[in-house]
PDB file of C-alpha atoms in Angstrom:
ATOM      1  CA  ASP A   1     104.720  35.035 132.868  1.00  0.00           C
ATOM      2  CA  ALA A   2     105.146  36.031 136.665  1.00  0.00           C
ATOM      3  CA  ASP A   3     108.361  37.341 137.573  1.00  0.00           C
ATOM      4  CA  VAL A   4     109.077  35.816 140.778  1.00  0.00           C
ATOM      5  CA  THR A   5     107.609  31.967 140.302  1.00  0.00           C
ATOM      6  CA  GLN A   6     107.391  30.303 143.195  1.00  0.00           C
ATOM      7  CA  THR A   7     105.655  26.302 143.228  1.00  0.00           C
ATOM      8  CA  PRO A   8     104.740  23.952 144.380  1.00  0.00           C
ATOM      9  CA  ARG A   9     101.242  26.302 144.429  1.00  0.00           C
ATOM     10  CA  ASN A  10      99.416  23.945 147.302  1.00  0.00           C
ATOM     11  CA  ARG A  11     101.155  21.127 149.361  1.00  0.00           C
ATOM     12  CA  ILE A  12      99.462  19.249 151.954  1.00  0.00           C
ATOM     13  CA  THR A  13     102.022  16.829 153.418  1.00  0.00           C
ATOM     14  CA  LYS A  14     102.110  15.197 157.041  1.00  0.00           C
ATOM     15  CA  THR A  15     103.842  15.376 160.750  1.00  0.00           C
ATOM     16  CA  GLY A  16     107.618  15.195 160.332  1.00  0.00           C
ATOM     17  CA  LYS A  17     107.957  15.552 156.805  1.00  0.00           C
ATOM     18  CA  ARG A  18     110.467  17.564 154.507  1.00  0.00           C
ATOM     19  CA  ILE A  19     109.287  20.677 153.081  1.00  0.00           C
ATOM     20  CA  MET A  20     111.181  22.413 150.079  1.00  0.00           C
ATOM     21  CA  LEU A  21     109.445  25.311 148.590  1.00  0.00           C
ATOM     22  CA  GLU A  22     111.229  27.029 145.673  1.00  0.00           C
ATOM     23  CA  CYS A  23     111.273  30.711 144.497  1.00  0.00           C
ATOM     24  CA  SER A  24     112.502  32.187 141.354  1.00  0.00           C
ATOM     25  CA  GLN A  25     112.650  35.032 139.717  1.00  0.00           C
ATOM     26  CA  THR A  26     113.212  37.185 136.133  1.00  0.00           C
ATOM     27  CA  LYS A  27     113.945  40.691 137.564  1.00  0.00           C
ATOM     28  CA  GLY A  28     117.576  39.987 138.164  1.00  0.00           C
ATOM     29  CA  HIS A  29     117.150  41.520 141.881  1.00  0.00           C
ATOM     30  CA  ASP A  30     119.492  40.882 144.492  1.00  0.00           C
ATOM     31  CA  ARG A  31     117.502  40.926 146.802  1.00  0.00           C
ATOM     32  CA  MET A  32     114.718  37.773 148.393  1.00  0.00           C
ATOM     33  CA  TYR A  33     112.196  36.950 151.000  1.00  0.00           C
ATOM     34  CA  TRP A  34     110.885  34.594 152.510  1.00  0.00           C
ATOM     35  CA  TYR A  35     107.642  35.464 154.508  1.00  0.00           C
ATOM     36  CA  ARG A  36     104.671  33.335 156.130  1.00  0.00           C
ATOM     37  CA  GLN A  37     101.091  34.901 155.607  1.00  0.00           C
ATOM     38  CA  ASP A  38      98.535  33.654 158.809  1.00  0.00           C
ATOM     39  CA  PRO A  39      94.915  35.066 159.178  1.00  0.00           C
ATOM     40  CA  GLY A  40      95.032  38.022 161.485  1.00  0.00           C
ATOM     41  CA  LEU A  41      98.660  38.768 161.919  1.00  0.00           C
ATOM     42  CA  GLY A  42      99.533  40.052 157.811  1.00  0.00           C
ATOM     43  CA  LEU A  43     102.985  39.013 157.051  1.00  0.00           C
ATOM     44  CA  ARG A  44     106.118  37.958 158.457  1.00  0.00           C
ATOM     45  CA  LEU A  45     109.855  37.960 157.768  1.00  0.00           C
ATOM     46  CA  ILE A  46     111.541  34.239 157.490  1.00  0.00           C
ATOM     47  CA  TYR A  47     114.408  35.103 156.213  1.00  0.00           C
ATOM     48  CA  TYR A  48     115.822  36.785 153.713  1.00  0.00           C
ATOM     49  CA  SER A  49     119.176  37.459 151.286  1.00  0.00           C
ATOM     50  CA  PHE A  50     120.324  40.914 150.181  1.00  0.00           C
ATOM     51  CA  ASP A  51     122.473  38.314 147.683  1.00  0.00           C
ATOM     52  CA  VAL A  52     124.533  34.762 146.948  1.00  0.00           C
ATOM     53  CA  LYS A  53     127.304  35.056 149.587  1.00  0.00           C
ATOM     54  CA  ASP A  54     124.006  37.027 152.183  1.00  0.00           C
ATOM     55  CA  ILE A  55     121.834  35.359 154.359  1.00  0.00           C
ATOM     56  CA  ASN A  56     120.168  36.172 156.779  1.00  0.00           C
ATOM     57  CA  LYS A  57     117.598  34.937 160.038  1.00  0.00           C
ATOM     58  CA  GLY A  58     114.429  36.620 159.843  1.00  0.00           C
ATOM     59  CA  GLU A  59     111.808  37.139 163.260  1.00  0.00           C
ATOM     60  CA  ILE A  60     110.579  33.380 163.273  1.00  0.00           C
ATOM     61  CA  SER A  61     113.654  31.462 161.731  1.00  0.00           C
ATOM     62  CA  ASP A  62     113.121  29.061 163.700  1.00  0.00           C
ATOM     63  CA  GLY A  63     111.875  25.365 162.105  1.00  0.00           C
ATOM     64  CA  TYR A  64     113.136  26.600 158.710  1.00  0.00           C
ATOM     65  CA  SER A  65     115.948  27.182 156.368  1.00  0.00           C
ATOM     66  CA  VAL A  66     116.239  28.434 153.616  1.00  0.00           C
ATOM     67  CA  SER A  67     119.522  27.642 150.864  1.00  0.00           C
ATOM     68  CA  ARG A  68     120.082  30.942 147.998  1.00  0.00           C
ATOM     69  CA  GLN A  69     121.303  28.326 144.568  1.00  0.00           C
ATOM     70  CA  ALA A  70     121.818  31.559 142.400  1.00  0.00           C
ATOM     71  CA  GLN A  71     120.643  34.659 141.914  1.00  0.00           C
ATOM     72  CA  ALA A  72     117.300  34.554 140.666  1.00  0.00           C
ATOM     73  CA  LYS A  73     116.474  31.027 142.797  1.00  0.00           C
ATOM     74  CA  PHE A  74     116.215  31.491 146.651  1.00  0.00           C
ATOM     75  CA  SER A  75     114.246  28.277 148.297  1.00  0.00           C
ATOM     76  CA  LEU A  76     113.322  27.270 151.929  1.00  0.00           C
ATOM     77  CA  SER A  77     112.684  24.062 153.300  1.00  0.00           C
ATOM     78  CA  LEU A  78     110.763  22.835 156.434  1.00  0.00           C
ATOM     79  CA  GLU A  79     113.470  19.794 157.884  1.00  0.00           C
ATOM     80  CA  SER A  80     110.207  18.612 159.702  1.00  0.00           C
ATOM     81  CA  ALA A  81     106.893  19.835 159.606  1.00  0.00           C
ATOM     82  CA  ILE A  82     104.315  20.281 162.721  1.00  0.00           C
ATOM     83  CA  PRO A  83     100.890  21.329 161.938  1.00  0.00           C
ATOM     84  CA  ASN A  84     102.032  25.285 163.621  1.00  0.00           C
ATOM     85  CA  GLN A  85     103.503  25.112 160.082  1.00  0.00           C
ATOM     86  CA  THR A  86     100.208  25.505 158.393  1.00  0.00           C
ATOM     87  CA  ALA A  87     100.118  28.761 156.606  1.00  0.00           C
ATOM     88  CA  LEU A  88     100.638  31.009 153.354  1.00  0.00           C
ATOM     89  CA  TYR A  89     104.248  31.643 152.364  1.00  0.00           C
ATOM     90  CA  PHE A  90     105.296  34.253 150.616  1.00  0.00           C
ATOM     91  CA  CYS A  91     107.802  34.941 148.099  1.00  0.00           C
ATOM     92  CA  ALA A  92     109.220  38.807 146.479  1.00  0.00           C
ATOM     93  CA  ALA A  93     112.129  40.050 144.849  1.00  0.00           C
ATOM     94  CA  ALA A  94     113.372  43.599 145.674  1.00  0.00           C
ATOM     95  CA  PRO A  95     116.379  45.444 143.652  1.00  0.00           C
ATOM     96  CA  GLY A  96     119.532  45.845 145.505  1.00  0.00           C
ATOM     97  CA  VAL A  97     118.976  49.790 147.132  1.00  0.00           C
ATOM     98  CA  HIS A  98     117.081  51.210 150.342  1.00  0.00           C
ATOM     99  CA  LEU A  99     114.110  49.823 150.390  1.00  0.00           C
ATOM    100  CA  ALA A 100     113.514  53.052 152.266  1.00  0.00           C
ATOM    101  CA  ASN A 101     112.987  54.781 148.516  1.00  0.00           C
ATOM    102  CA  THR A 102     110.947  52.182 146.822  1.00  0.00           C
ATOM    103  CA  GLY A 103     109.575  49.678 149.670  1.00  0.00           C
ATOM    104  CA  GLU A 104     109.047  48.165 146.306  1.00  0.00           C
ATOM    105  CA  LEU A 105     108.858  44.303 147.470  1.00  0.00           C
ATOM    106  CA  PHE A 106     107.597  42.273 144.235  1.00  0.00           C
ATOM    107  CA  PHE A 107     105.358  39.382 145.050  1.00  0.00           C
ATOM    108  CA  GLY A 108     105.393  35.517 143.899  1.00  0.00           C
ATOM    109  CA  GLU A 109     101.451  34.220 144.112  1.00  0.00           C
ATOM    110  CA  GLY A 110     101.810  31.948 147.351  1.00  0.00           C
ATOM    111  CA  SER A 111     102.545  29.155 148.459  1.00  0.00           C
ATOM    112  CA  ARG A 112      99.674  27.266 150.672  1.00  0.00           C
ATOM    113  CA  LEU A 113     100.680  24.479 152.715  1.00  0.00           C
ATOM    114  CA  THR A 114      99.112  21.956 155.053  1.00  0.00           C
ATOM    115  CA  VAL A 115     100.842  20.100 157.875  1.00  0.00           C
ATOM    116  CA  LEU A 116      98.449  17.467 159.226  1.00  0.00           C
TER     117      LEU A 116
ATOM    118  CA  GLY B   1     110.498  46.852 169.100  1.00  0.00           C
ATOM    119  CA  ASP B   2     109.081  49.317 165.373  1.00  0.00           C
ATOM    120  CA  SER B   3     105.379  47.464 164.541  1.00  0.00           C
ATOM    121  CA  VAL B   4     101.700  49.177 163.085  1.00  0.00           C
ATOM    122  CA  THR B   5      98.845  48.417 163.108  1.00  0.00           C
ATOM    123  CA  GLN B   6      95.775  48.688 161.360  1.00  0.00           C
ATOM    124  CA  MET B   7      91.743  49.232 161.610  1.00  0.00           C
ATOM    125  CA  GLU B   8      90.852  45.210 162.129  1.00  0.00           C
ATOM    126  CA  GLY B   9      88.276  44.086 159.242  1.00  0.00           C
ATOM    127  CA  PRO B  10      86.243  43.317 157.262  1.00  0.00           C
ATOM    128  CA  VAL B  11      84.677  45.663 156.020  1.00  0.00           C
ATOM    129  CA  THR B  12      82.254  45.940 153.937  1.00  0.00           C
ATOM    130  CA  LEU B  13      80.547  49.219 151.468  1.00  0.00           C
ATOM    131  CA  SER B  14      78.237  49.326 148.633  1.00  0.00           C
ATOM    132  CA  GLU B  15      79.644  50.948 145.681  1.00  0.00           C
ATOM    133  CA  GLU B  16      80.134  53.737 145.046  1.00  0.00           C
ATOM    134  CA  ALA B  17      80.671  54.795 148.433  1.00  0.00           C
ATOM    135  CA  PHE B  18      83.673  56.442 150.682  1.00  0.00           C
ATOM    136  CA  LEU B  19      86.218  54.363 151.828  1.00  0.00           C
ATOM    137  CA  THR B  20      89.071  55.282 154.640  1.00  0.00           C
ATOM    138  CA  ILE B  21      91.728  52.462 155.992  1.00  0.00           C
ATOM    139  CA  ASN B  22      93.559  53.271 159.221  1.00  0.00           C
ATOM    140  CA  CYS B  23      96.712  52.973 159.899  1.00  0.00           C
ATOM    141  CA  THR B  24      99.114  54.037 163.037  1.00  0.00           C
ATOM    142  CA  TYR B  25     103.024  53.330 163.052  1.00  0.00           C
ATOM    143  CA  THR B  26     104.986  53.170 166.366  1.00  0.00           C
ATOM    144  CA  ALA B  27     109.186  53.005 165.731  1.00  0.00           C
ATOM    145  CA  THR B  28     111.118  55.353 166.395  1.00  0.00           C
ATOM    146  CA  GLY B  29     113.496  58.458 163.935  1.00  0.00           C
ATOM    147  CA  TYR B  30     111.917  59.019 160.666  1.00  0.00           C
ATOM    148  CA  PRO B  31     110.128  55.567 158.916  1.00  0.00           C
ATOM    149  CA  SER B  32     109.079  55.554 154.837  1.00  0.00           C
ATOM    150  CA  LEU B  33     105.274  53.575 154.727  1.00  0.00           C
ATOM    151  CA  PHE B  34     103.131  52.282 151.783  1.00  0.00           C
ATOM    152  CA  TRP B  35     100.398  50.218 151.193  1.00  0.00           C
ATOM    153  CA  TYR B  36      99.952  47.449 149.388  1.00  0.00           C
ATOM    154  CA  VAL B  37      96.933  45.033 148.354  1.00  0.00           C
ATOM    155  CA  GLN B  38      96.066  42.465 147.686  1.00  0.00           C
ATOM    156  CA  TYR B  39      93.438  41.219 145.617  1.00  0.00           C
ATOM    157  CA  PRO B  40      92.286  37.063 145.625  1.00  0.00           C
ATOM    158  CA  GLY B  41      94.277  35.124 145.435  1.00  0.00           C
ATOM    159  CA  GLU B  42      97.264  36.603 144.989  1.00  0.00           C
ATOM    160  CA  GLY B  43     100.711  37.851 145.675  1.00  0.00           C
ATOM    161  CA  LEU B  44     100.659  41.476 147.442  1.00  0.00           C
ATOM    162  CA  GLN B  45     101.664  45.296 144.698  1.00  0.00           C
ATOM    163  CA  LEU B  46     102.569  48.302 145.643  1.00  0.00           C
ATOM    164  CA  LEU B  47      99.676  50.418 146.035  1.00  0.00           C
ATOM    165  CA  LEU B  48     101.068  53.750 147.476  1.00  0.00           C
ATOM    166  CA  LYS B  49     104.407  54.844 149.195  1.00  0.00           C
ATOM    167  CA  ALA B  50     105.244  58.465 151.625  1.00  0.00           C
ATOM    168  CA  THR B  51     108.953  58.687 152.136  1.00  0.00           C
ATOM    169  CA  LYS B  52     108.432  61.530 154.198  1.00  0.00           C
ATOM    170  CA  ALA B  53     106.635  63.560 156.942  1.00  0.00           C
ATOM    171  CA  ASP B  54     103.731  65.681 155.078  1.00  0.00           C
ATOM    172  CA  ASP B  55     104.686  63.503 151.822  1.00  0.00           C
ATOM    173  CA  LYS B  56     100.774  62.970 150.409  1.00  0.00           C
ATOM    174  CA  GLY B  57     101.113  58.983 147.827  1.00  0.00           C
ATOM    175  CA  SER B  58      98.514  58.604 145.343  1.00  0.00           C
ATOM    176  CA  ASN B  59      97.895  55.186 143.027  1.00  0.00           C
ATOM    177  CA  LYS B  60      94.404  54.258 141.658  1.00  0.00           C
ATOM    178  CA  GLY B  61      91.900  56.763 143.370  1.00  0.00           C
ATOM    179  CA  PHE B  62      94.001  55.682 146.461  1.00  0.00           C
ATOM    180  CA  GLU B  63      95.527  58.037 148.111  1.00  0.00           C
ATOM    181  CA  ALA B  64      97.260  58.618 151.955  1.00  0.00           C
ATOM    182  CA  THR B  65      99.036  61.396 153.428  1.00  0.00           C
ATOM    183  CA  TYR B  66     102.079  60.414 155.908  1.00  0.00           C
ATOM    184  CA  ARG B  67     101.565  62.701 159.551  1.00  0.00           C
ATOM    185  CA  LYS B  68     104.542  62.877 161.561  1.00  0.00           C
ATOM    186  CA  GLU B  69     102.088  64.482 164.780  1.00  0.00           C
ATOM    187  CA  THR B  70      99.864  61.627 164.885  1.00  0.00           C
ATOM    188  CA  THR B  71     101.948  58.932 163.439  1.00  0.00           C
ATOM    189  CA  SER B  72      98.876  58.385 161.609  1.00  0.00           C
ATOM    190  CA  PHE B  73      98.959  56.563 157.246  1.00  0.00           C
ATOM    191  CA  HIS B  74      95.570  56.285 157.443  1.00  0.00           C
ATOM    192  CA  LEU B  75      94.422  55.770 153.507  1.00  0.00           C
ATOM    193  CA  GLU B  76      91.019  57.035 150.595  1.00  0.00           C
ATOM    194  CA  LYS B  77      88.998  56.406 148.236  1.00  0.00           C
ATOM    195  CA  GLY B  78      86.383  58.811 147.530  1.00  0.00           C
ATOM    196  CA  SER B  79      84.127  56.341 145.502  1.00  0.00           C
ATOM    197  CA  VAL B  80      84.776  52.895 146.128  1.00  0.00           C
ATOM    198  CA  GLN B  81      84.812  49.874 142.629  1.00  0.00           C
ATOM    199  CA  VAL B  82      83.520  46.054 143.280  1.00  0.00           C
ATOM    200  CA  SER B  83      87.194  46.215 141.447  1.00  0.00           C
ATOM    201  CA  ASP B  84      88.838  47.620 145.370  1.00  0.00           C
ATOM    202  CA  SER B  85      87.676  44.216 146.638  1.00  0.00           C
ATOM    203  CA  ALA B  86      91.072  43.412 148.697  1.00  0.00           C
ATOM    204  CA  VAL B  87      93.321  42.914 151.144  1.00  0.00           C
ATOM    205  CA  TYR B  88      95.455  45.433 152.425  1.00  0.00           C
ATOM    206  CA  PHE B  89      98.869  46.005 154.244  1.00  0.00           C
ATOM    207  CA  CYS B  90     100.143  49.337 155.578  1.00  0.00           C
ATOM    208  CA  ALA B  91     103.295  48.528 155.959  1.00  0.00           C
ATOM    209  CA  LEU B  92     106.804  51.175 157.116  1.00  0.00           C
ATOM    210  CA  VAL B  93     110.490  50.451 156.499  1.00  0.00           C
ATOM    211  CA  LYS B  94     113.119  52.013 158.172  1.00  0.00           C
ATOM    212  CA  THR B  95     116.463  53.401 156.465  1.00  0.00           C
ATOM    213  CA  SER B  96     118.207  51.523 159.415  1.00  0.00           C
ATOM    214  CA  TYR B  97     116.982  47.746 159.116  1.00  0.00           C
ATOM    215  CA  ASP B  98     116.294  48.212 154.858  1.00  0.00           C
ATOM    216  CA  LYS B  99     112.932  45.733 156.265  1.00  0.00           C
ATOM    217  CA  VAL B 100     109.895  45.330 155.374  1.00  0.00           C
ATOM    218  CA  ILE B 101     107.529  45.773 158.948  1.00  0.00           C
ATOM    219  CA  PHE B 102     103.777  44.893 157.819  1.00  0.00           C
ATOM    220  CA  GLY B 103     100.489  45.361 159.316  1.00  0.00           C
ATOM    221  CA  PRO B 104      98.206  42.193 160.165  1.00  0.00           C
ATOM    222  CA  GLY B 105      96.021  43.144 157.195  1.00  0.00           C
ATOM    223  CA  THR B 106      92.194  44.985 156.506  1.00  0.00           C
ATOM    224  CA  SER B 107      90.009  42.568 154.078  1.00  0.00           C
ATOM    225  CA  LEU B 108      87.861  45.190 151.637  1.00  0.00           C
ATOM    226  CA  SER B 109      84.520  43.967 150.490  1.00  0.00           C
ATOM    227  CA  VAL B 110      82.806  45.897 147.653  1.00  0.00           C
ATOM    228  CA  ILE B 111      79.139  45.180 146.540  1.00  0.00           C
ATOM    229  CA  PRO B 112      77.677  46.547 143.895  1.00  0.00           C
TER     230      PRO B 112
END
């Protein structure tokens, strides 16, 4: 079983709809992240959380919101989806030690979202 | 701001060829540097890392050396295999903000 699980894996929706992408992890890590991947742009950070009560905006948070329901669960919401939010979304988890030392994010398999 | 630049792909090589994927970074201070790999249909996974200047990271036959004088962290492998076909991401982390900044990725296809 995967350590970081994302649902749904694929979703097609229409402009204006509310969408939630869910992420759960079994590694017991404190830190969780949501990234967006677009061709030629790499991965860009949307939101991150260092624990249940600590939520932070990343570089492209506009149009998105998150909820850290428990240490193991971190969901991403698009309140009113628009076509330029069509992308591959990744959730990741990391232990509560400095990333500069470990560098290791544990990624889910991705959720492909298409907004028509 | 801090950023990572990689050579544009896609890169296509024959099996057993030598691989170099260039990576340069812009950052103040002393970031840690990483290579991640994304196999088709999967999430990213850490391939190797170097946390200070002149460190060499290595894993699965891949190597990269942290060159502060040229702000580079080029990925190399002496003999690629078809199973190395993937997208490779160079990344950096600074202790001051403890977030990973990824480059755009370089797609590698290895043909038999």
